[in-house]
XYZ file of C-alpha atoms in Angstrom:
675
model
C 127.348 120.810 75.776
C 124.231 119.042 74.704
C 122.126 120.222 71.817
C 118.562 121.498 72.385
C 115.800 119.009 72.950
C 111.933 119.312 72.759
C 109.739 117.071 74.917
C 106.901 115.893 72.728
C 105.235 113.391 75.071
C 103.927 114.950 78.337
C 101.052 114.203 80.586
C 99.532 116.752 83.029
C 97.050 116.417 85.853
C 94.385 116.515 83.164
C 95.313 112.886 82.400
C 93.151 112.345 85.490
C 95.032 110.340 88.070
C 97.686 109.340 85.559
C 99.761 112.541 85.412
C 101.333 114.531 88.259
C 102.364 117.582 86.269
C 100.651 120.884 87.042
C 100.763 122.922 83.877
C 102.429 125.979 85.340
C 105.161 123.842 86.988
C 105.677 121.849 83.772
C 106.132 124.962 81.652
C 108.262 126.715 84.130
C 110.597 123.659 84.270
C 110.909 123.602 80.464
C 111.833 127.294 80.597
C 114.459 126.639 83.280
C 116.054 123.953 81.150
C 116.199 126.276 78.121
C 114.008 124.109 75.957
C 112.460 126.111 73.073
C 109.228 124.235 72.870
C 107.020 121.823 74.765
C 104.137 119.501 73.950
C 101.078 118.533 76.059
C 99.688 115.152 75.212
C 97.261 114.040 77.745
C 95.537 110.687 77.616
C 92.543 110.799 75.278
C 91.473 114.420 75.953
C 92.304 118.059 75.423
C 91.164 119.342 78.818
C 94.278 121.308 79.461
C 94.999 122.553 75.941
C 94.077 126.268 76.342
C 95.539 126.642 79.879
C 98.789 125.091 78.465
C 98.837 127.179 75.326
C 98.453 130.443 77.374
C 100.948 129.423 80.069
C 103.580 128.382 77.548
C 103.260 131.538 75.467
C 103.472 133.630 78.580
C 106.680 131.830 79.606
C 108.303 132.206 76.157
C 108.127 128.417 75.378
C 106.485 127.487 72.113
C 103.311 125.436 72.911
C 102.660 122.234 70.910
C 99.100 121.041 71.480
C 98.703 117.302 71.130
C 97.009 114.175 72.522
C 97.960 110.644 73.176
C 94.724 109.153 71.729
C 93.367 105.708 72.162
C 93.419 103.769 68.932
C 90.934 100.840 68.401
C 92.538 97.608 67.124
C 89.988 97.575 64.300
C 86.632 99.341 63.839
C 86.136 101.842 66.705
C 82.480 100.802 66.904
C 83.307 97.125 67.475
C 83.232 96.378 71.161
C 85.112 93.272 72.019
C 87.949 92.350 74.492
C 89.255 89.170 75.893
C 91.473 90.730 78.620
C 89.143 93.067 80.556
C 89.883 95.989 78.270
C 93.659 95.708 78.057
C 93.456 94.829 74.383
C 90.549 97.296 73.593
C 92.830 100.006 72.513
C 96.437 101.091 71.607
C 98.188 104.411 72.247
C 99.001 106.797 69.418
C 100.569 110.258 69.720
C 99.157 113.255 67.650
C 100.623 116.738 67.493
C 98.988 119.727 65.816
C 101.356 121.396 63.313
C 99.036 124.303 62.644
C 95.413 125.542 63.055
C 94.172 122.804 60.501
C 95.769 120.124 62.627
C 94.368 121.616 65.863
C 90.891 121.608 64.473
C 91.287 118.067 63.225
C 92.570 117.023 66.608
C 89.429 118.511 68.132
C 87.265 116.548 65.685
C 89.063 113.276 66.452
C 88.921 113.672 70.221
C 85.266 114.784 70.124
C 84.235 111.807 67.881
C 86.009 109.412 70.250
C 84.172 110.762 73.295
C 80.757 111.188 71.781
C 80.605 108.159 69.488
C 82.986 105.335 70.347
C 83.779 104.925 73.994
C 84.732 101.428 74.954
C 86.701 101.367 78.145
C 88.343 104.475 76.734
C 87.321 107.023 73.967
C 88.706 105.599 70.775
C 89.451 106.592 67.284
C 90.457 104.197 64.432
C 92.529 104.344 61.235
C 89.488 105.332 59.110
C 88.605 108.270 61.318
C 92.213 109.431 61.436
C 92.372 109.289 57.609
C 89.382 111.755 57.503
C 91.138 114.241 59.782
C 94.788 113.809 59.087
C 95.569 117.242 57.718
C 98.000 119.362 59.709
C 98.936 116.524 62.104
C 102.145 114.744 63.031
C 101.878 111.337 64.476
C 104.271 109.058 66.410
C 104.140 105.442 67.359
C 103.854 106.432 71.082
C 105.013 104.108 73.914
C 105.156 100.380 74.447
C 101.363 100.348 74.332
C 101.515 101.722 70.754
C 100.197 99.566 67.990
C 103.454 99.049 66.195
C 105.473 98.189 69.372
C 102.714 95.899 70.689
C 102.617 93.953 67.429
C 106.440 93.573 67.526
C 106.582 92.540 71.181
C 103.796 90.023 70.476
C 105.950 88.389 67.774
C 103.983 89.821 64.870
C 106.694 91.673 63.051
C 104.901 91.518 59.738
C 101.860 93.173 61.326
C 104.092 95.824 62.831
C 105.447 96.646 59.285
C 101.969 96.727 57.840
C 100.592 99.056 60.553
C 103.579 101.414 60.140
C 102.859 101.500 56.388
C 99.239 102.345 57.106
C 100.202 105.357 59.388
C 102.668 106.598 56.785
C 100.065 106.497 54.110
C 97.405 108.274 56.314
C 99.592 111.043 57.618
C 102.200 111.291 54.876
C 105.756 109.763 55.150
C 107.099 113.134 56.393
C 104.496 113.325 59.234
C 105.004 109.944 60.963
C 107.803 109.074 63.297
C 108.794 105.960 65.231
C 109.074 107.127 68.920
C 111.804 105.624 71.034
C 112.045 105.617 74.853
C 114.679 104.803 77.384
C 113.291 104.529 80.911
C 115.404 101.609 81.729
C 112.755 98.972 80.695
C 114.064 95.849 78.832
C 111.092 95.906 76.386
C 112.114 99.496 75.340
C 115.643 98.232 74.480
C 114.133 95.555 72.157
C 111.837 98.164 70.519
C 114.666 100.547 69.985
C 116.692 98.015 68.151
C 113.722 96.950 66.087
C 112.776 100.567 65.165
C 116.354 101.280 64.179
C 116.130 98.471 61.599
C 112.538 99.157 60.629
C 113.265 102.847 60.214
C 116.078 102.216 57.819
C 114.109 99.671 55.815
C 111.092 101.989 55.378
C 112.924 105.332 55.487
C 110.845 106.317 58.560
C 112.539 108.787 60.934
C 112.946 108.085 64.630
C 112.210 110.545 67.421
C 113.458 110.332 70.992
C 111.061 111.078 73.796
C 110.590 110.693 77.538
C 107.066 109.672 78.617
C 106.707 112.570 81.096
C 104.224 112.054 83.890
C 105.865 114.266 86.619
C 108.021 117.290 86.506
C 111.075 116.256 88.575
C 112.636 112.870 89.488
C 111.597 113.291 93.244
C 107.926 113.511 92.150
C 107.828 109.861 91.211
C 106.129 108.875 94.439
C 103.306 111.364 93.592
C 102.643 109.681 90.337
C 102.716 106.267 91.967
C 100.165 107.417 94.578
C 97.912 108.832 91.833
C 97.875 105.569 89.987
C 97.029 103.678 93.195
C 94.135 106.086 93.784
C 92.949 105.480 90.236
C 93.092 101.692 90.496
C 91.907 101.519 94.142
C 95.197 99.818 95.103
C 97.751 100.059 97.901
C 101.443 100.739 97.237
C 102.503 97.655 99.265
C 100.167 95.275 97.450
C 102.329 92.947 95.217
C 99.213 92.048 93.185
C 98.153 95.524 92.335
C 96.793 96.200 88.840
C 99.449 98.758 87.682
C 103.010 98.566 88.829
C 105.268 101.514 89.626
C 106.207 103.855 86.844
C 109.715 104.139 88.304
C 111.862 107.302 88.759
C 112.613 108.064 85.056
C 109.296 109.438 83.811
C 110.158 113.177 84.412
C 111.008 116.227 82.353
C 114.669 115.612 81.616
C 117.323 118.112 80.448
C 118.796 118.092 76.923
C 122.025 116.726 78.496
C 120.221 113.792 80.181
C 118.376 112.973 76.884
C 121.631 113.097 74.936
C 123.208 110.666 77.386
C 120.357 108.303 77.106
C 120.137 108.350 73.350
C 123.808 108.725 72.451
C 123.401 106.050 69.820
C 120.443 107.877 68.259
C 121.601 111.451 67.525
C 119.116 111.743 64.634
C 116.253 110.929 66.957
C 117.306 113.679 69.299
C 117.400 116.156 66.351
C 113.976 114.958 65.224
C 112.454 116.298 68.443
C 113.703 119.787 67.677
C 112.837 119.548 63.990
C 109.193 118.612 64.939
C 109.076 121.500 67.398
C 110.155 123.888 64.665
C 107.489 122.522 62.314
C 104.678 123.017 64.828
C 103.438 126.618 64.514
C 100.008 126.803 66.093
C 98.443 130.196 66.439
C 95.037 130.177 68.114
C 92.527 133.015 67.706
C 91.614 133.643 71.386
C 89.404 136.384 72.537
C 87.174 138.346 70.107
C 83.438 137.894 69.829
C 82.257 134.521 68.625
C 78.630 135.016 69.767
C 75.716 133.790 67.480
C 74.166 136.396 65.240
C 70.738 136.820 66.687
C 67.985 136.531 63.953
C 65.910 139.725 63.599
C 62.789 140.644 61.678
C 63.209 141.311 57.924
C 64.212 144.837 57.053
C 65.934 145.598 60.351
C 69.555 145.416 61.481
C 70.283 143.922 64.857
C 71.111 147.382 66.221
C 67.748 148.722 64.966
C 65.798 145.855 66.501
C 67.828 146.147 69.774
C 66.951 149.858 69.967
C 63.262 149.262 69.160
C 63.047 146.703 71.972
C 64.750 149.031 74.453
C 62.415 151.999 73.663
C 59.341 149.732 73.944
C 60.576 148.437 77.204
C 61.311 151.938 78.471
C 57.735 152.998 77.885
C 56.400 149.757 79.449
C 58.523 150.230 82.630
C 58.201 153.997 83.154
C 55.051 155.005 81.356
C 54.765 158.781 80.680
C 58.095 159.336 82.473
C 59.816 157.600 79.519
C 59.005 160.669 77.339
C 59.691 163.400 79.810
C 62.602 162.264 82.091
C 65.785 163.511 80.440
C 68.058 161.681 82.827
C 66.327 158.416 82.025
C 66.564 158.844 78.272
C 70.224 159.911 78.493
C 71.133 156.964 80.623
C 69.424 154.561 78.122
C 71.089 156.224 75.121
C 74.509 156.007 76.833
C 74.116 152.295 77.651
C 72.881 151.382 74.141
C 75.743 153.315 72.602
C 78.309 151.356 74.762
C 76.665 148.050 73.969
C 76.744 148.813 70.222
C 80.327 150.088 70.409
C 81.622 147.020 72.271
C 79.795 144.614 69.925
C 77.492 143.010 72.420
C 74.120 143.735 70.818
C 73.581 140.024 69.931
C 74.518 139.121 73.535
C 71.674 141.167 74.964
C 69.172 140.004 72.255
C 70.031 136.360 72.995
C 69.519 136.781 76.691
C 66.383 138.848 76.243
C 64.938 136.140 73.902
C 65.285 133.113 76.247
C 64.231 135.064 79.340
C 61.225 136.304 77.401
C 60.473 132.677 76.445
C 60.796 131.492 80.035
C 58.365 134.195 81.255
C 55.913 133.506 78.565
C 55.999 129.781 79.492
C 55.314 130.607 83.187
C 58.815 129.503 84.231
C 59.857 131.396 87.346
C 62.779 133.683 86.588
C 64.827 135.567 89.200
C 64.822 139.391 89.321
C 68.562 139.591 88.524
C 71.834 139.420 90.478
C 75.350 140.758 90.324
C 76.455 143.700 88.238
C 73.853 143.117 85.533
C 71.414 144.789 87.885
C 73.180 148.014 87.192
C 72.105 148.093 83.624
C 69.052 150.117 82.553
C 69.038 148.212 79.264
C 68.764 144.942 81.236
C 65.843 146.370 83.143
C 63.810 147.732 80.131
C 64.405 144.446 78.248
C 63.005 142.426 81.120
C 66.389 140.665 81.689
C 66.310 142.033 85.358
C 63.504 143.486 87.447
C 65.524 146.079 89.387
C 65.495 149.680 88.455
C 69.200 150.748 88.660
C 68.327 154.394 89.020
C 66.123 153.627 92.140
C 69.091 151.993 93.904
C 71.928 154.091 92.447
C 73.572 151.228 90.622
C 76.356 151.773 88.170
C 76.353 150.506 84.618
C 80.153 150.761 84.419
C 80.479 147.908 86.884
C 78.667 145.757 84.423
C 80.147 146.959 81.099
C 82.948 149.517 81.062
C 83.724 151.180 77.738
C 87.324 151.843 79.030
C 87.979 148.178 79.774
C 86.089 146.029 77.319
C 85.285 142.486 78.565
C 82.298 140.316 77.885
C 79.288 141.060 80.055
C 78.271 138.449 82.549
C 74.625 137.961 83.346
C 73.685 135.224 85.836
C 70.093 134.006 85.319
C 68.085 132.300 87.975
C 65.392 129.779 86.933
C 63.150 127.411 88.746
C 65.311 124.259 88.947
C 62.317 122.037 88.016
C 62.060 123.808 84.701
C 65.612 125.076 84.018
C 66.153 122.345 81.478
C 63.184 123.627 79.433
C 65.029 126.924 78.821
C 68.299 125.142 77.900
C 66.233 123.018 75.488
C 64.757 126.129 73.906
C 68.270 127.647 73.390
C 69.507 124.368 71.934
C 66.702 124.135 69.455
C 67.084 127.850 68.426
C 70.846 127.798 67.809
C 71.469 124.106 66.994
C 72.190 120.987 68.995
C 75.917 121.145 68.179
C 76.210 124.870 68.921
C 75.038 124.626 72.528
C 76.493 122.570 75.433
C 76.961 122.526 79.082
C 80.431 123.275 80.485
C 82.829 120.922 82.211
C 84.283 121.524 85.568
C 87.098 119.782 87.365
C 86.957 118.477 90.897
C 90.265 118.833 92.775
C 91.611 117.174 95.889
C 90.853 119.146 98.995
C 93.044 118.846 102.139
C 90.930 116.172 103.769
C 90.478 114.193 100.622
C 94.187 114.213 99.935
C 95.003 112.955 103.414
C 92.423 110.189 103.202
C 93.471 109.053 99.715
C 97.145 109.081 100.465
C 96.670 107.355 103.834
C 94.651 104.572 102.304
C 97.225 104.072 99.435
C 100.015 103.877 102.040
C 98.295 101.179 104.016
C 96.569 103.164 106.842
C 93.221 102.064 108.172
C 90.138 104.233 107.680
C 90.108 105.069 111.366
C 93.801 106.267 111.232
C 93.248 108.567 108.193
C 90.027 109.929 109.757
C 91.950 110.738 112.916
C 94.364 112.836 110.877
C 91.863 114.447 108.493
C 89.482 115.400 111.266
C 92.129 117.755 112.771
C 91.959 119.968 109.573
C 89.731 122.941 110.191
C 86.202 122.504 108.928
C 86.128 125.644 106.859
C 85.695 126.074 103.135
C 89.045 126.026 101.286
C 91.019 124.833 104.345
C 94.619 123.972 103.352
C 97.115 121.637 104.803
C 99.706 124.384 105.108
C 97.183 126.381 107.234
C 96.422 123.414 109.433
C 100.116 122.920 110.061
C 100.399 126.552 111.220
C 97.212 126.872 113.159
C 96.536 123.413 114.706
C 99.296 122.345 117.079
C 98.012 118.791 117.455
C 97.971 118.389 113.579
C 101.466 119.727 113.417
C 102.637 117.327 116.143
C 101.012 114.359 114.466
C 102.497 115.358 111.088
C 105.986 114.790 112.643
C 105.153 111.215 113.670
C 107.147 108.691 111.673
C 104.131 106.871 110.381
C 102.218 110.027 109.463
C 104.918 112.222 108.050
C 105.140 110.609 104.528
C 101.308 110.802 104.377
C 101.298 114.624 104.998
C 104.218 115.229 102.711
C 102.548 113.354 99.805
C 99.222 114.942 100.566
C 100.794 118.462 100.296
C 101.899 117.449 96.769
C 98.398 116.240 95.761
C 96.386 118.921 97.338
C 94.548 121.006 94.700
C 95.328 118.556 91.909
C 92.615 117.562 89.521
C 90.855 114.307 90.523
C 87.865 114.062 88.256
C 85.657 115.839 85.798
C 81.992 116.823 86.184
C 79.371 119.152 84.816
C 79.294 122.795 85.846
C 76.162 123.459 87.932
C 75.003 126.306 85.662
C 77.425 126.967 82.819
C 76.080 126.772 79.218
C 78.001 127.782 76.101
C 76.344 129.084 72.916
C 78.289 129.347 69.652
C 77.685 130.817 66.216
C 78.356 127.437 64.638
C 79.188 123.836 65.466
C 81.156 124.027 68.699
C 83.827 121.609 67.398
C 85.086 124.413 65.210
C 86.322 125.990 68.530
C 86.566 123.292 71.201
C 86.401 119.520 71.911
C 83.256 117.922 73.426
C 82.688 115.042 75.779
C 79.722 113.565 77.738
C 78.892 113.630 81.416
C 77.794 110.575 83.449
C 74.154 111.087 82.273
C 75.266 111.141 78.570
C 74.670 114.907 78.131
C 77.152 116.710 75.880
C 79.541 119.064 77.577
C 82.713 120.956 76.678
C 86.166 119.745 77.364
C 87.300 123.202 78.282
C 86.224 124.733 81.667
C 84.386 128.079 82.147
C 87.429 130.366 82.071
C 88.873 128.736 78.924
C 85.504 128.848 77.134
C 85.481 132.622 77.791
C 89.092 132.954 76.741
C 88.227 131.524 73.294
C 85.613 134.238 72.942
C 82.529 131.976 73.127
C 79.254 133.087 74.750
C 78.967 131.485 78.192
C 75.952 131.787 80.366
C 75.047 130.793 83.855
C 71.630 129.158 83.943
C 71.242 128.790 87.644
C 68.620 126.599 89.303
C 67.312 128.477 92.331
C 64.971 126.564 94.658
C 63.861 129.768 96.278
C 62.006 130.535 92.991
C 60.091 127.285 93.241
C 59.217 128.032 96.955
C 57.909 131.529 95.912
C 55.851 129.989 93.158
C 54.418 127.344 95.491
C 53.556 130.111 98.128
C 51.799 132.196 95.534
C 49.807 129.131 94.378
C 48.768 128.403 97.894
C 47.755 132.009 98.490
C 45.557 131.900 95.363
C 44.091 128.544 96.403
C 43.202 129.702 99.964
C 42.307 133.366 99.428
C 41.424 133.541 95.770
C 43.925 136.411 95.381
C 46.361 136.007 92.439
C 49.697 137.735 92.938
C 52.939 138.136 91.092
C 56.325 138.296 92.877
C 57.005 141.830 91.608
C 53.756 143.020 93.272
C 54.875 142.042 96.732
C 55.527 145.379 98.609
C 59.141 146.095 99.745
C 57.948 148.123 102.790
C 55.861 145.567 104.596
C 56.326 146.273 108.336
C 55.539 142.810 109.501
C 58.220 141.359 107.297
C 60.971 143.438 108.875
C 59.667 142.723 112.344
C 59.945 139.075 111.610
C 63.558 139.480 110.323
C 64.385 141.554 113.429
C 63.255 138.645 115.596
C 65.593 136.366 113.615
C 62.618 134.267 112.533
C 64.016 133.764 109.040
C 64.890 130.084 108.666
C 64.365 129.144 105.071
C 64.685 132.703 103.763
C 67.281 132.954 101.024
C 70.587 134.572 101.979
C 69.590 135.392 105.576
C 68.886 131.903 106.991
C 72.363 130.991 108.346
C 72.840 131.184 112.172
C 75.332 134.082 111.771
C 73.049 136.012 109.483
C 70.083 135.473 111.801
C 72.080 136.854 114.738
C 73.035 139.820 112.608
C 69.412 140.512 111.615
C 68.516 140.583 115.298
C 70.932 143.517 115.994
C 70.504 145.350 112.720
C 67.117 146.925 113.328
C 65.894 146.431 109.749
C 63.231 148.964 108.691
C 63.417 148.958 104.970
C 64.899 147.338 101.894
C 68.006 149.588 102.104
C 68.814 148.139 105.531
C 68.554 144.673 104.094
C 70.813 145.558 101.189
C 73.432 146.896 103.640
C 73.222 143.748 105.747
C 73.828 141.381 102.891
C 76.585 143.511 101.502
C 78.447 143.550 104.795
C 77.935 139.912 105.637
C 80.946 138.494 103.807
C 84.641 137.956 104.711
C 86.333 141.273 105.353
C 83.452 143.686 105.651
C 81.682 141.474 108.215
C 84.336 142.494 110.789
C 82.907 146.002 110.686
C 79.204 145.004 111.250
C 79.477 145.825 115.034
C 80.782 149.328 114.202
C 78.220 149.887 111.500
C 75.383 149.022 113.840
C 76.701 151.256 116.611
C 76.980 154.163 114.296
C 73.403 153.606 113.196
C 72.365 154.155 116.848
C 71.036 150.718 117.537
C 71.464 149.281 121.038
C 74.300 146.727 121.265
C 74.038 143.534 123.189
C 76.013 140.575 122.015
C 74.699 137.923 124.428
C 70.963 138.262 123.925
C 69.952 140.600 121.061
C 66.315 139.211 121.269
C 65.831 141.129 124.552
C 65.900 144.456 122.733
C 62.612 146.391 122.320
C 61.061 145.922 118.854
C 60.568 149.587 118.343
C 62.068 152.993 119.110
C 65.436 152.301 117.609
C 66.791 154.648 114.920
C 66.929 152.916 111.480
C 70.314 152.184 109.898
C 69.185 154.179 107.002
C 70.023 157.255 109.025
C 73.667 156.407 108.780
C 75.820 158.175 106.185
C 76.123 156.290 102.958
């Protein structure tokens, strides 16, 4: 019976086209094999760190957060290469032993991405020396600096480099990593490391360079690499050759067989796993402390603003309406109890700034419209009492979770608001949020088909049979489209579909979230790693959900073109009639507006311009804002199946083929229907 083993060198799909492991599958396999711990060491980034940490803990497998960083051959700021980038960096494996090591890993990876990208984001020995605390390092793979020097015939350099790493990390924190994937170079390195380890008293550690979960996933990894290098599998001159079938998550028994002559190296993997004890502080409230006038607490200032806003919104009613005052007091109490006072002050502040600068701001959307506090602070422009909206949908004292306010701004001036927030809380405390593009069904078929040698026309013929609906999946197409199912059984097409099924939904590239912005109470690198988008703007390496899981304040700064259109319309009204209007002054009971909607003449009107929505408007008999609310609420998957019945119960005439023939008056309003 083999002893336990811990995999310390694993790549997930976040290695971006150089890893075929989905994190849930990777963790589940380690659990099946009875392995006590598992490391994630993606190439040059920490994109998957939080997802991995949570998944491993949930599965009862100890998570070890690491990274296979790119090490510059000299100074990381020196940009020179004689081989098209191949000699621009080496690989080096880092593992976080504890919270100090995790934070140092964040600083190293962030510095590489923000300061020293040359083909890849790189660190160097000097930077590692500044952030070495709490880290364990290994020599990594054949592309590691020590192995590369030895294989290049520079054994003295290999010994010198090893000595530098031992000095930087501490002798007990550096290991010579040995592999056995059946490559002849690995055999040479193992023999050299055995001798070098004895001479320098440097321990060896056995590892498998995991790029896919199971042996039969090797083809998936090969396809990913071909996609990345724009190569074809049958091209003998392609840039990167096959990984082979050995780069999977092996059992302890398999590893013991491979490293029978290196029992101490096997034990080192377990010993390192036992030394790594990372405990992350997830959740909680890491919002910035909003600065308030001298002599006031944040709670006092918050209440003052709410009371002033109440009087501004409701006038005399603010002092006489008991229901109004009790509702406000209840909401303020919940916000104070749940610790979100700073959140509301922060949002109030930048929306107030936008309005003072004449930047068009939306009236509010989502559950935030159910908050009276949001309304009196000017965050939203919808009275929740007028429309019977519930505060508990927004912030529930029985189930505390961070509030989520989506803000709409004119897209032409959205960046001004973000810049204001960045200037107020600090350049390094504010960033946009990363998002990850995944392979859809059609893209997976096209990519795999090209890699397997199919022509563009052939792959298009297959992909075009997949239903043209959002989120369409290959499995659904196989069930619902007989021609696609028949084609998938053809000898030439079958391997394409089988491989596309493996790739579908896998991360393909990173990008910037259209609206997400994170605001922290200090330098973001105290919590998460940063990178840059294609424009050079700073963004997080964690996506929206993970940013929230950490406990950071995430906001959606949405750019809504409709606000620009409204602003342009009001400007034209003023120029042609001399009448100056504000959006909130536009009446909600204008008869001609509803007549226009009932005639389905609403192309270009936000949320009601699609062909299906226009047809629905024509049969709905809209007479007031409540009817419009009902229409938009119903027109979504699920409820939209009941639109016919809803309209019938409202008493409107029903004619599917030509709703425009109906008379424009005399129909009972849908408002007469029971609510």
